Amino acid sequence: GLGQVSTQCVNAGQAGAVAIVARESLTISSPAGAVQSGVFSTASGSGGGGAVPIRGGQLVVNGGAVNVSSATGGDAGRIAADVGTVTMTGGAQISTSVSGAGNGGPLTVAATGDVSLSGQAGDGFGTGIYSLTSGSGTGGDITDSGSNLYLANGATINSERLDTGNAGNIDVAAVSAVALDNASITAAAVSADGGSIQVTAPDLLYLLQSDITAAVGGVSGNAASTGRGGSINISSGEFVMNGGAVKESKTTRLKSRP
């Protein structure tokens, strides 16, 4: 079935917060389709999106979403997940998005155990943690931490700026290892500066057919940007790469879900 917990503001006020405390686990599961089960805080007037703090044990998201958004001039709210473990599959999203002049809100996923993202939705949109901004504001920063972090089978951590503002930064930190298998970490902007990426993996950073990219460029059909790509900083005990790439690039093609 389909289930949603949401707050919405359609005028000048701030959308309310949605605070969730789950001692054992929080599971969000959604069938295939455009409408998702999930937790949402949306502002469609001049106000901003509300915060979504989540505390608990296991956070499991299968095809569903946790999203804060603003569709006009306000800033998107923040997401802060402070949990034991995170498992995301089937095109699941934790995201902050802005389509007007406001700024993207900060998005933090902090786990004491492992963080695992895997797979795609039926339309090819990857399971992921997203900061998406399509107005003139700045994208929200993403911070993702855990004991070990695994991304596989099309999963992504992605900060994209699809208009004139700068992309948000990405900070990925593991107690032990970060592993990407056919996955990506991307900070990119169309016509302004791309965000920077920090990856910390004291024991191992492993890339298999996977990319870490900080870039600036155009969506298909648009001219290349005059902005600067952000920096990539890697701190790891061992770094193994097989068929992947770490690149700071001036041009790239961005993909945003309709």
PDB file of C-alpha atoms in Angstrom:
ATOM      1  CA  GLY A   1       0.000   0.000   0.000  1.00  0.00           C
ATOM      2  CA  LEU A   2       0.837   3.681  -0.149  1.00  0.00           C
ATOM      3  CA  GLY A   3       1.333   5.729   3.005  1.00  0.00           C
ATOM      4  CA  GLN A   4       2.516   9.283   3.630  1.00  0.00           C
ATOM      5  CA  VAL A   5       3.251  11.519   6.590  1.00  0.00           C
ATOM      6  CA  SER A   6       3.444  15.131   5.447  1.00  0.00           C
ATOM      7  CA  THR A   7       3.186  18.819   6.239  1.00  0.00           C
ATOM      8  CA  GLN A   8       2.536  21.506   3.646  1.00  0.00           C
ATOM      9  CA  CYS A   9       2.414  25.287   3.496  1.00  0.00           C
ATOM     10  CA  VAL A  10       0.832  26.999   0.471  1.00  0.00           C
ATOM     11  CA  ASN A  11       1.197  30.651   1.525  1.00  0.00           C
ATOM     12  CA  ALA A  12       3.840  32.770   3.252  1.00  0.00           C
ATOM     13  CA  GLY A  13       4.372  30.703   6.393  1.00  0.00           C
ATOM     14  CA  GLN A  14       6.854  27.975   7.202  1.00  0.00           C
ATOM     15  CA  ALA A  15       5.861  24.356   6.660  1.00  0.00           C
ATOM     16  CA  GLY A  16       5.739  22.421   9.921  1.00  0.00           C
ATOM     17  CA  ALA A  17       8.340  19.920  11.040  1.00  0.00           C
ATOM     18  CA  VAL A  18       7.834  16.164  10.954  1.00  0.00           C
ATOM     19  CA  ALA A  19       9.743  14.566  13.838  1.00  0.00           C
ATOM     20  CA  ILE A  20       9.994  10.769  13.958  1.00  0.00           C
ATOM     21  CA  VAL A  21      11.350   8.645  16.806  1.00  0.00           C
ATOM     22  CA  ALA A  22      11.449   4.890  16.147  1.00  0.00           C
ATOM     23  CA  ARG A  23      13.113   2.870  18.885  1.00  0.00           C
ATOM     24  CA  GLU A  24      13.555  -0.280  16.820  1.00  0.00           C
ATOM     25  CA  SER A  25      13.062   0.522  13.140  1.00  0.00           C
ATOM     26  CA  LEU A  26      11.369   2.774  10.604  1.00  0.00           C
ATOM     27  CA  THR A  27      10.439   1.111   7.313  1.00  0.00           C
ATOM     28  CA  ILE A  28       9.184   3.074   4.296  1.00  0.00           C
ATOM     29  CA  SER A  29       8.137   0.882   1.380  1.00  0.00           C
ATOM     30  CA  SER A  30       6.547   2.046  -1.839  1.00  0.00           C
ATOM     31  CA  PRO A  31       5.220   0.234  -4.926  1.00  0.00           C
ATOM     32  CA  ALA A  32       6.530   1.162  -8.351  1.00  0.00           C
ATOM     33  CA  GLY A  33       5.075   4.376  -9.719  1.00  0.00           C
ATOM     34  CA  ALA A  34       5.331   8.164  -9.630  1.00  0.00           C
ATOM     35  CA  VAL A  35       3.605   8.577  -6.241  1.00  0.00           C
ATOM     36  CA  GLN A  36       5.766   7.428  -3.346  1.00  0.00           C
ATOM     37  CA  SER A  37       5.213   6.396   0.215  1.00  0.00           C
ATOM     38  CA  GLY A  38       7.273   8.517   2.544  1.00  0.00           C
ATOM     39  CA  VAL A  39       7.776  11.474   4.825  1.00  0.00           C
ATOM     40  CA  PHE A  40       7.398  14.933   3.257  1.00  0.00           C
ATOM     41  CA  SER A  41       7.554  18.588   4.239  1.00  0.00           C
ATOM     42  CA  THR A  42       6.621  20.907   1.369  1.00  0.00           C
ATOM     43  CA  ALA A  43       6.327  24.673   0.935  1.00  0.00           C
ATOM     44  CA  SER A  44       4.648  25.903  -2.247  1.00  0.00           C
ATOM     45  CA  GLY A  45       4.296  29.573  -1.237  1.00  0.00           C
ATOM     46  CA  SER A  46       6.947  32.098  -0.245  1.00  0.00           C
ATOM     47  CA  GLY A  47       7.784  30.300   3.003  1.00  0.00           C
ATOM     48  CA  GLY A  48      10.308  27.531   3.539  1.00  0.00           C
ATOM     49  CA  GLY A  49      10.048  23.800   3.989  1.00  0.00           C
ATOM     50  CA  GLY A  50       9.947  22.347   7.484  1.00  0.00           C
ATOM     51  CA  ALA A  51      12.555  20.144   9.137  1.00  0.00           C
ATOM     52  CA  VAL A  52      12.426  16.338   9.211  1.00  0.00           C
ATOM     53  CA  PRO A  53      14.451  14.925  12.113  1.00  0.00           C
ATOM     54  CA  ILE A  54      14.540  11.115  12.389  1.00  0.00           C
ATOM     55  CA  ARG A  55      15.943   9.208  15.359  1.00  0.00           C
ATOM     56  CA  GLY A  56      15.953   5.485  15.970  1.00  0.00           C
ATOM     57  CA  GLY A  57      17.449   2.098  15.215  1.00  0.00           C
ATOM     58  CA  GLN A  58      17.137   0.789  11.664  1.00  0.00           C
ATOM     59  CA  LEU A  59      16.054   3.059   8.818  1.00  0.00           C
ATOM     60  CA  VAL A  60      14.845   0.987   5.850  1.00  0.00           C
ATOM     61  CA  VAL A  61      13.582   2.711   2.699  1.00  0.00           C
ATOM     62  CA  ASN A  62      12.495   0.544  -0.237  1.00  0.00           C
ATOM     63  CA  GLY A  63      11.269   2.650  -3.144  1.00  0.00           C
ATOM     64  CA  GLY A  64       9.952   5.327  -0.790  1.00  0.00           C
ATOM     65  CA  ALA A  65      11.190   8.810   0.050  1.00  0.00           C
ATOM     66  CA  VAL A  66      12.078  11.266   2.778  1.00  0.00           C
ATOM     67  CA  ASN A  67      11.902  14.733   1.213  1.00  0.00           C
ATOM     68  CA  VAL A  68      11.833  18.398   2.172  1.00  0.00           C
ATOM     69  CA  SER A  69      11.126  20.892  -0.596  1.00  0.00           C
ATOM     70  CA  SER A  70      10.302  24.471  -1.487  1.00  0.00           C
ATOM     71  CA  ALA A  71       8.723  25.392  -4.806  1.00  0.00           C
ATOM     72  CA  THR A  72       9.007  29.192  -4.786  1.00  0.00           C
ATOM     73  CA  GLY A  73      11.119  31.677  -2.828  1.00  0.00           C
ATOM     74  CA  GLY A  74      11.706  29.972   0.510  1.00  0.00           C
ATOM     75  CA  ASP A  75      14.521  27.705   1.633  1.00  0.00           C
ATOM     76  CA  ALA A  76      14.040  23.962   1.850  1.00  0.00           C
ATOM     77  CA  GLY A  77      14.033  22.525   5.362  1.00  0.00           C
ATOM     78  CA  ARG A  78      16.713  20.294   6.805  1.00  0.00           C
ATOM     79  CA  ILE A  79      16.790  16.517   7.093  1.00  0.00           C
ATOM     80  CA  ALA A  80      18.700  14.974   9.998  1.00  0.00           C
ATOM     81  CA  ALA A  81      18.629  11.181  10.345  1.00  0.00           C
ATOM     82  CA  ASP A  82      20.423   9.988  13.483  1.00  0.00           C
ATOM     83  CA  VAL A  83      20.008   6.213  13.412  1.00  0.00           C
ATOM     84  CA  GLY A  84      21.674   2.844  13.917  1.00  0.00           C
ATOM     85  CA  THR A  85      21.783   1.539  10.326  1.00  0.00           C
ATOM     86  CA  VAL A  86      20.488   2.709   6.937  1.00  0.00           C
ATOM     87  CA  THR A  87      19.327   0.415   4.115  1.00  0.00           C
ATOM     88  CA  MET A  88      17.943   1.968   0.925  1.00  0.00           C
ATOM     89  CA  THR A  89      16.850   0.038  -2.183  1.00  0.00           C
ATOM     90  CA  GLY A  90      14.582   0.178  -5.251  1.00  0.00           C
ATOM     91  CA  GLY A  91      15.024   3.851  -6.138  1.00  0.00           C
ATOM     92  CA  ALA A  92      14.526   5.077  -2.566  1.00  0.00           C
ATOM     93  CA  GLN A  93      15.421   8.712  -1.913  1.00  0.00           C
ATOM     94  CA  ILE A  94      16.420  10.906   0.980  1.00  0.00           C
ATOM     95  CA  SER A  95      16.397  14.360  -0.561  1.00  0.00           C
ATOM     96  CA  THR A  96      16.118  18.104  -0.247  1.00  0.00           C
ATOM     97  CA  SER A  97      14.912  20.069  -3.273  1.00  0.00           C
ATOM     98  CA  VAL A  98      14.276  23.677  -4.242  1.00  0.00           C
ATOM     99  CA  SER A  99      12.734  24.899  -7.507  1.00  0.00           C
ATOM    100  CA  GLY A 100      12.611  28.644  -6.789  1.00  0.00           C
ATOM    101  CA  ALA A 101      14.952  31.306  -5.440  1.00  0.00           C
ATOM    102  CA  GLY A 102      15.548  29.635  -2.070  1.00  0.00           C
ATOM    103  CA  ASN A 103      18.482  27.580  -0.886  1.00  0.00           C
ATOM    104  CA  GLY A 104      18.577  23.838  -0.427  1.00  0.00           C
ATOM    105  CA  GLY A 105      18.485  22.668   3.169  1.00  0.00           C
ATOM    106  CA  PRO A 106      21.282  20.667   4.799  1.00  0.00           C
ATOM    107  CA  LEU A 107      20.881  16.905   4.662  1.00  0.00           C
ATOM    108  CA  THR A 108      22.600  14.762   7.286  1.00  0.00           C
ATOM    109  CA  VAL A 109      22.547  10.974   7.581  1.00  0.00           C
ATOM    110  CA  ALA A 110      24.505   9.807  10.629  1.00  0.00           C
ATOM    111  CA  ALA A 111      24.531   6.079  11.436  1.00  0.00           C
ATOM    112  CA  THR A 112      26.379   4.249  14.183  1.00  0.00           C
ATOM    113  CA  GLY A 113      26.347   1.124  11.985  1.00  0.00           C
ATOM    114  CA  ASP A 114      26.497   0.549   8.232  1.00  0.00           C
ATOM    115  CA  VAL A 115      24.900   2.653   5.496  1.00  0.00           C
ATOM    116  CA  SER A 116      23.874   0.706   2.373  1.00  0.00           C
ATOM    117  CA  LEU A 117      22.357   2.143  -0.837  1.00  0.00           C
ATOM    118  CA  SER A 118      21.569  -0.154  -3.743  1.00  0.00           C
ATOM    119  CA  GLY A 119      19.573  -0.397  -6.954  1.00  0.00           C
ATOM    120  CA  GLN A 120      17.341   1.790  -9.078  1.00  0.00           C
ATOM    121  CA  ALA A 121      13.683   2.576  -9.655  1.00  0.00           C
ATOM    122  CA  GLY A 122      11.931   1.234 -12.728  1.00  0.00           C
ATOM    123  CA  ASP A 123      12.704   4.451 -14.631  1.00  0.00           C
ATOM    124  CA  GLY A 124      16.422   4.069 -13.965  1.00  0.00           C
ATOM    125  CA  PHE A 125      16.572   6.718 -11.253  1.00  0.00           C
ATOM    126  CA  GLY A 126      19.131   5.565  -8.725  1.00  0.00           C
ATOM    127  CA  THR A 127      18.573   4.890  -5.073  1.00  0.00           C
ATOM    128  CA  GLY A 128      20.272   7.799  -3.394  1.00  0.00           C
ATOM    129  CA  ILE A 129      20.787  10.774  -1.172  1.00  0.00           C
ATOM    130  CA  TYR A 130      20.071  13.947  -3.154  1.00  0.00           C
ATOM    131  CA  SER A 131      20.324  17.712  -2.897  1.00  0.00           C
ATOM    132  CA  LEU A 132      18.596  19.135  -5.993  1.00  0.00           C
ATOM    133  CA  THR A 133      18.211  22.842  -6.714  1.00  0.00           C
ATOM    134  CA  SER A 134      16.766  24.322  -9.913  1.00  0.00           C
ATOM    135  CA  GLY A 135      16.404  28.013  -9.041  1.00  0.00           C
ATOM    136  CA  SER A 136      18.931  30.729  -8.265  1.00  0.00           C
ATOM    137  CA  GLY A 137      19.816  29.613  -4.734  1.00  0.00           C
ATOM    138  CA  THR A 138      22.627  27.424  -3.441  1.00  0.00           C
ATOM    139  CA  GLY A 139      22.281  23.674  -3.116  1.00  0.00           C
ATOM    140  CA  GLY A 140      22.160  22.134   0.339  1.00  0.00           C
ATOM    141  CA  ASP A 141      25.178  20.307   1.752  1.00  0.00           C
ATOM    142  CA  ILE A 142      25.073  16.522   2.203  1.00  0.00           C
ATOM    143  CA  THR A 143      26.787  14.785   5.120  1.00  0.00           C
ATOM    144  CA  ASP A 144      26.714  10.973   5.232  1.00  0.00           C
ATOM    145  CA  SER A 145      28.517   8.997   7.912  1.00  0.00           C
ATOM    146  CA  GLY A 146      28.550   5.449   9.245  1.00  0.00           C
ATOM    147  CA  SER A 147      30.708   2.509  10.261  1.00  0.00           C
ATOM    148  CA  ASN A 148      30.955   1.368   6.617  1.00  0.00           C
ATOM    149  CA  LEU A 149      29.296   2.932   3.561  1.00  0.00           C
ATOM    150  CA  TYR A 150      28.242   0.811   0.573  1.00  0.00           C
ATOM    151  CA  LEU A 151      26.802   2.079  -2.730  1.00  0.00           C
ATOM    152  CA  ALA A 152      25.964  -0.415  -5.476  1.00  0.00           C
ATOM    153  CA  ASN A 153      23.981  -1.088  -8.662  1.00  0.00           C
ATOM    154  CA  GLY A 154      23.284   2.466  -9.758  1.00  0.00           C
ATOM    155  CA  ALA A 155      23.029   4.051  -6.296  1.00  0.00           C
ATOM    156  CA  THR A 156      24.313   7.599  -5.825  1.00  0.00           C
ATOM    157  CA  ILE A 157      25.038  10.462  -3.472  1.00  0.00           C
ATOM    158  CA  ASN A 158      24.298  13.507  -5.573  1.00  0.00           C
ATOM    159  CA  SER A 159      24.302  17.288  -5.196  1.00  0.00           C
ATOM    160  CA  GLU A 160      23.025  18.929  -8.389  1.00  0.00           C
ATOM    161  CA  ARG A 161      22.451  22.559  -9.252  1.00  0.00           C
ATOM    162  CA  LEU A 162      20.389  22.897 -12.456  1.00  0.00           C
ATOM    163  CA  ASP A 163      20.343  26.698 -12.761  1.00  0.00           C
ATOM    164  CA  THR A 164      22.578  29.645 -11.809  1.00  0.00           C
ATOM    165  CA  GLY A 165      23.396  28.857  -8.172  1.00  0.00           C
ATOM    166  CA  ASN A 166      26.240  26.814  -6.716  1.00  0.00           C
ATOM    167  CA  ALA A 167      25.964  23.112  -5.940  1.00  0.00           C
ATOM    168  CA  GLY A 168      26.137  21.957  -2.327  1.00  0.00           C
ATOM    169  CA  ASN A 169      29.117  20.142  -0.864  1.00  0.00           C
ATOM    170  CA  ILE A 170      29.248  16.418  -0.064  1.00  0.00           C
ATOM    171  CA  ASP A 171      31.028  14.924   2.959  1.00  0.00           C
ATOM    172  CA  VAL A 172      31.143  11.125   3.161  1.00  0.00           C
ATOM    173  CA  ALA A 173      32.870   9.672   6.215  1.00  0.00           C
ATOM    174  CA  ALA A 174      33.236   6.056   7.364  1.00  0.00           C
ATOM    175  CA  VAL A 175      34.751   4.660  10.521  1.00  0.00           C
ATOM    176  CA  SER A 176      36.276   1.902   8.373  1.00  0.00           C
ATOM    177  CA  ALA A 177      35.501   1.567   4.624  1.00  0.00           C
ATOM    178  CA  VAL A 178      33.678   3.223   1.728  1.00  0.00           C
ATOM    179  CA  ALA A 179      32.868   0.926  -1.219  1.00  0.00           C
ATOM    180  CA  LEU A 180      31.230   1.830  -4.546  1.00  0.00           C
ATOM    181  CA  ASP A 181      30.229  -0.887  -7.033  1.00  0.00           C
ATOM    182  CA  ASN A 182      28.673   0.564 -10.219  1.00  0.00           C
ATOM    183  CA  ALA A 183      27.720   3.639  -8.220  1.00  0.00           C
ATOM    184  CA  SER A 184      28.604   7.323  -7.988  1.00  0.00           C
ATOM    185  CA  ILE A 185      29.227  10.352  -5.797  1.00  0.00           C
ATOM    186  CA  THR A 186      28.630  13.585  -7.732  1.00  0.00           C
ATOM    187  CA  ALA A 187      28.583  17.313  -7.007  1.00  0.00           C
ATOM    188  CA  ALA A 188      27.703  19.273 -10.137  1.00  0.00           C
ATOM    189  CA  ALA A 189      26.291  22.583 -11.346  1.00  0.00           C
ATOM    190  CA  VAL A 190      25.118  23.844 -14.725  1.00  0.00           C
ATOM    191  CA  SER A 191      26.255  27.463 -14.839  1.00  0.00           C
ATOM    192  CA  ALA A 192      27.883  28.195 -11.484  1.00  0.00           C
ATOM    193  CA  ASP A 193      30.418  26.519  -9.210  1.00  0.00           C
ATOM    194  CA  GLY A 194      30.192  22.804  -8.485  1.00  0.00           C
ATOM    195  CA  GLY A 195      30.338  21.624  -4.885  1.00  0.00           C
ATOM    196  CA  SER A 196      33.341  19.998  -3.256  1.00  0.00           C
ATOM    197  CA  ILE A 197      33.525  16.343  -2.193  1.00  0.00           C
ATOM    198  CA  GLN A 198      35.279  14.980   0.897  1.00  0.00           C
ATOM    199  CA  VAL A 199      35.608  11.198   1.313  1.00  0.00           C
ATOM    200  CA  THR A 200      37.107   9.774   4.503  1.00  0.00           C
ATOM    201  CA  ALA A 201      37.748   6.019   4.743  1.00  0.00           C
ATOM    202  CA  PRO A 202      40.481   5.201   7.305  1.00  0.00           C
ATOM    203  CA  ASP A 203      40.803   1.548   6.213  1.00  0.00           C
ATOM    204  CA  LEU A 204      39.706   1.336   2.565  1.00  0.00           C
ATOM    205  CA  LEU A 205      38.166   3.272  -0.327  1.00  0.00           C
ATOM    206  CA  TYR A 206      37.117   0.835  -3.068  1.00  0.00           C
ATOM    207  CA  LEU A 207      35.779   1.862  -6.486  1.00  0.00           C
ATOM    208  CA  LEU A 208      34.557  -0.782  -8.946  1.00  0.00           C
ATOM    209  CA  GLN A 209      33.209   0.712 -12.193  1.00  0.00           C
ATOM    210  CA  SER A 210      32.273   3.775 -10.157  1.00  0.00           C
ATOM    211  CA  ASP A 211      32.933   7.514 -10.312  1.00  0.00           C
ATOM    212  CA  ILE A 212      33.541  10.308  -7.843  1.00  0.00           C
ATOM    213  CA  THR A 213      32.974  13.566  -9.750  1.00  0.00           C
ATOM    214  CA  ALA A 214      33.012  17.277  -8.956  1.00  0.00           C
ATOM    215  CA  ALA A 215      31.994  19.049 -12.133  1.00  0.00           C
ATOM    216  CA  VAL A 216      30.371  21.938 -13.919  1.00  0.00           C
ATOM    217  CA  GLY A 217      28.604  21.567 -17.239  1.00  0.00           C
ATOM    218  CA  GLY A 218      25.415  21.693 -19.215  1.00  0.00           C
ATOM    219  CA  VAL A 219      22.254  19.682 -19.352  1.00  0.00           C
ATOM    220  CA  SER A 220      21.761  18.270 -22.849  1.00  0.00           C
ATOM    221  CA  GLY A 221      21.103  21.158 -25.204  1.00  0.00           C
ATOM    222  CA  ASN A 222      22.593  23.875 -22.987  1.00  0.00           C
ATOM    223  CA  ALA A 223      25.933  25.606 -23.328  1.00  0.00           C
ATOM    224  CA  ALA A 224      28.802  24.593 -21.087  1.00  0.00           C
ATOM    225  CA  SER A 225      29.187  26.501 -17.830  1.00  0.00           C
ATOM    226  CA  THR A 226      31.672  29.241 -17.038  1.00  0.00           C
ATOM    227  CA  GLY A 227      31.748  28.128 -13.396  1.00  0.00           C
ATOM    228  CA  ARG A 228      34.393  26.101 -11.633  1.00  0.00           C
ATOM    229  CA  GLY A 229      34.245  22.455 -10.708  1.00  0.00           C
ATOM    230  CA  GLY A 230      34.630  21.790  -6.989  1.00  0.00           C
ATOM    231  CA  SER A 231      37.558  19.992  -5.413  1.00  0.00           C
ATOM    232  CA  ILE A 232      37.750  16.328  -4.404  1.00  0.00           C
ATOM    233  CA  ASN A 233      39.603  15.434  -1.212  1.00  0.00           C
ATOM    234  CA  ILE A 234      40.188  11.779  -0.309  1.00  0.00           C
ATOM    235  CA  SER A 235      41.607  10.491   2.953  1.00  0.00           C
ATOM    236  CA  SER A 236      41.959   6.702   3.009  1.00  0.00           C
ATOM    237  CA  GLY A 237      44.278   4.058   4.379  1.00  0.00           C
ATOM    238  CA  GLU A 238      44.112   2.062   1.144  1.00  0.00           C
ATOM    239  CA  PHE A 239      42.630   3.149  -2.189  1.00  0.00           C
ATOM    240  CA  VAL A 240      41.643   0.477  -4.731  1.00  0.00           C
ATOM    241  CA  MET A 241      40.115   1.449  -8.087  1.00  0.00           C
ATOM    242  CA  ASN A 242      39.048  -0.960 -10.836  1.00  0.00           C
ATOM    243  CA  GLY A 243      37.418   0.637 -13.856  1.00  0.00           C
ATOM    244  CA  GLY A 244      36.309   3.742 -12.002  1.00  0.00           C
ATOM    245  CA  ALA A 245      37.353   7.388 -12.031  1.00  0.00           C
ATOM    246  CA  VAL A 246      37.957  10.296  -9.696  1.00  0.00           C
ATOM    247  CA  LYS A 247      37.601  13.509 -11.670  1.00  0.00           C
ATOM    248  CA  GLU A 248      37.294  17.236 -11.304  1.00  0.00           C
ATOM    249  CA  SER A 249      35.694  18.326 -14.558  1.00  0.00           C
ATOM    250  CA  LYS A 250      34.597  21.540 -16.251  1.00  0.00           C
ATOM    251  CA  THR A 251      31.815  19.890 -18.248  1.00  0.00           C
ATOM    252  CA  THR A 252      29.377  17.074 -17.566  1.00  0.00           C
ATOM    253  CA  ARG A 253      25.802  16.132 -18.370  1.00  0.00           C
ATOM    254  CA  LEU A 254      23.382  16.278 -15.493  1.00  0.00           C
ATOM    255  CA  LYS A 255      20.364  14.079 -15.008  1.00  0.00           C
ATOM    256  CA  SER A 256      17.406  15.185 -12.931  1.00  0.00           C
ATOM    257  CA  ARG A 257      14.229  13.236 -12.331  1.00  0.00           C
ATOM    258  CA  PRO A 258      11.136  14.974 -13.768  1.00  0.00           C
TER     259      PRO A 258
END
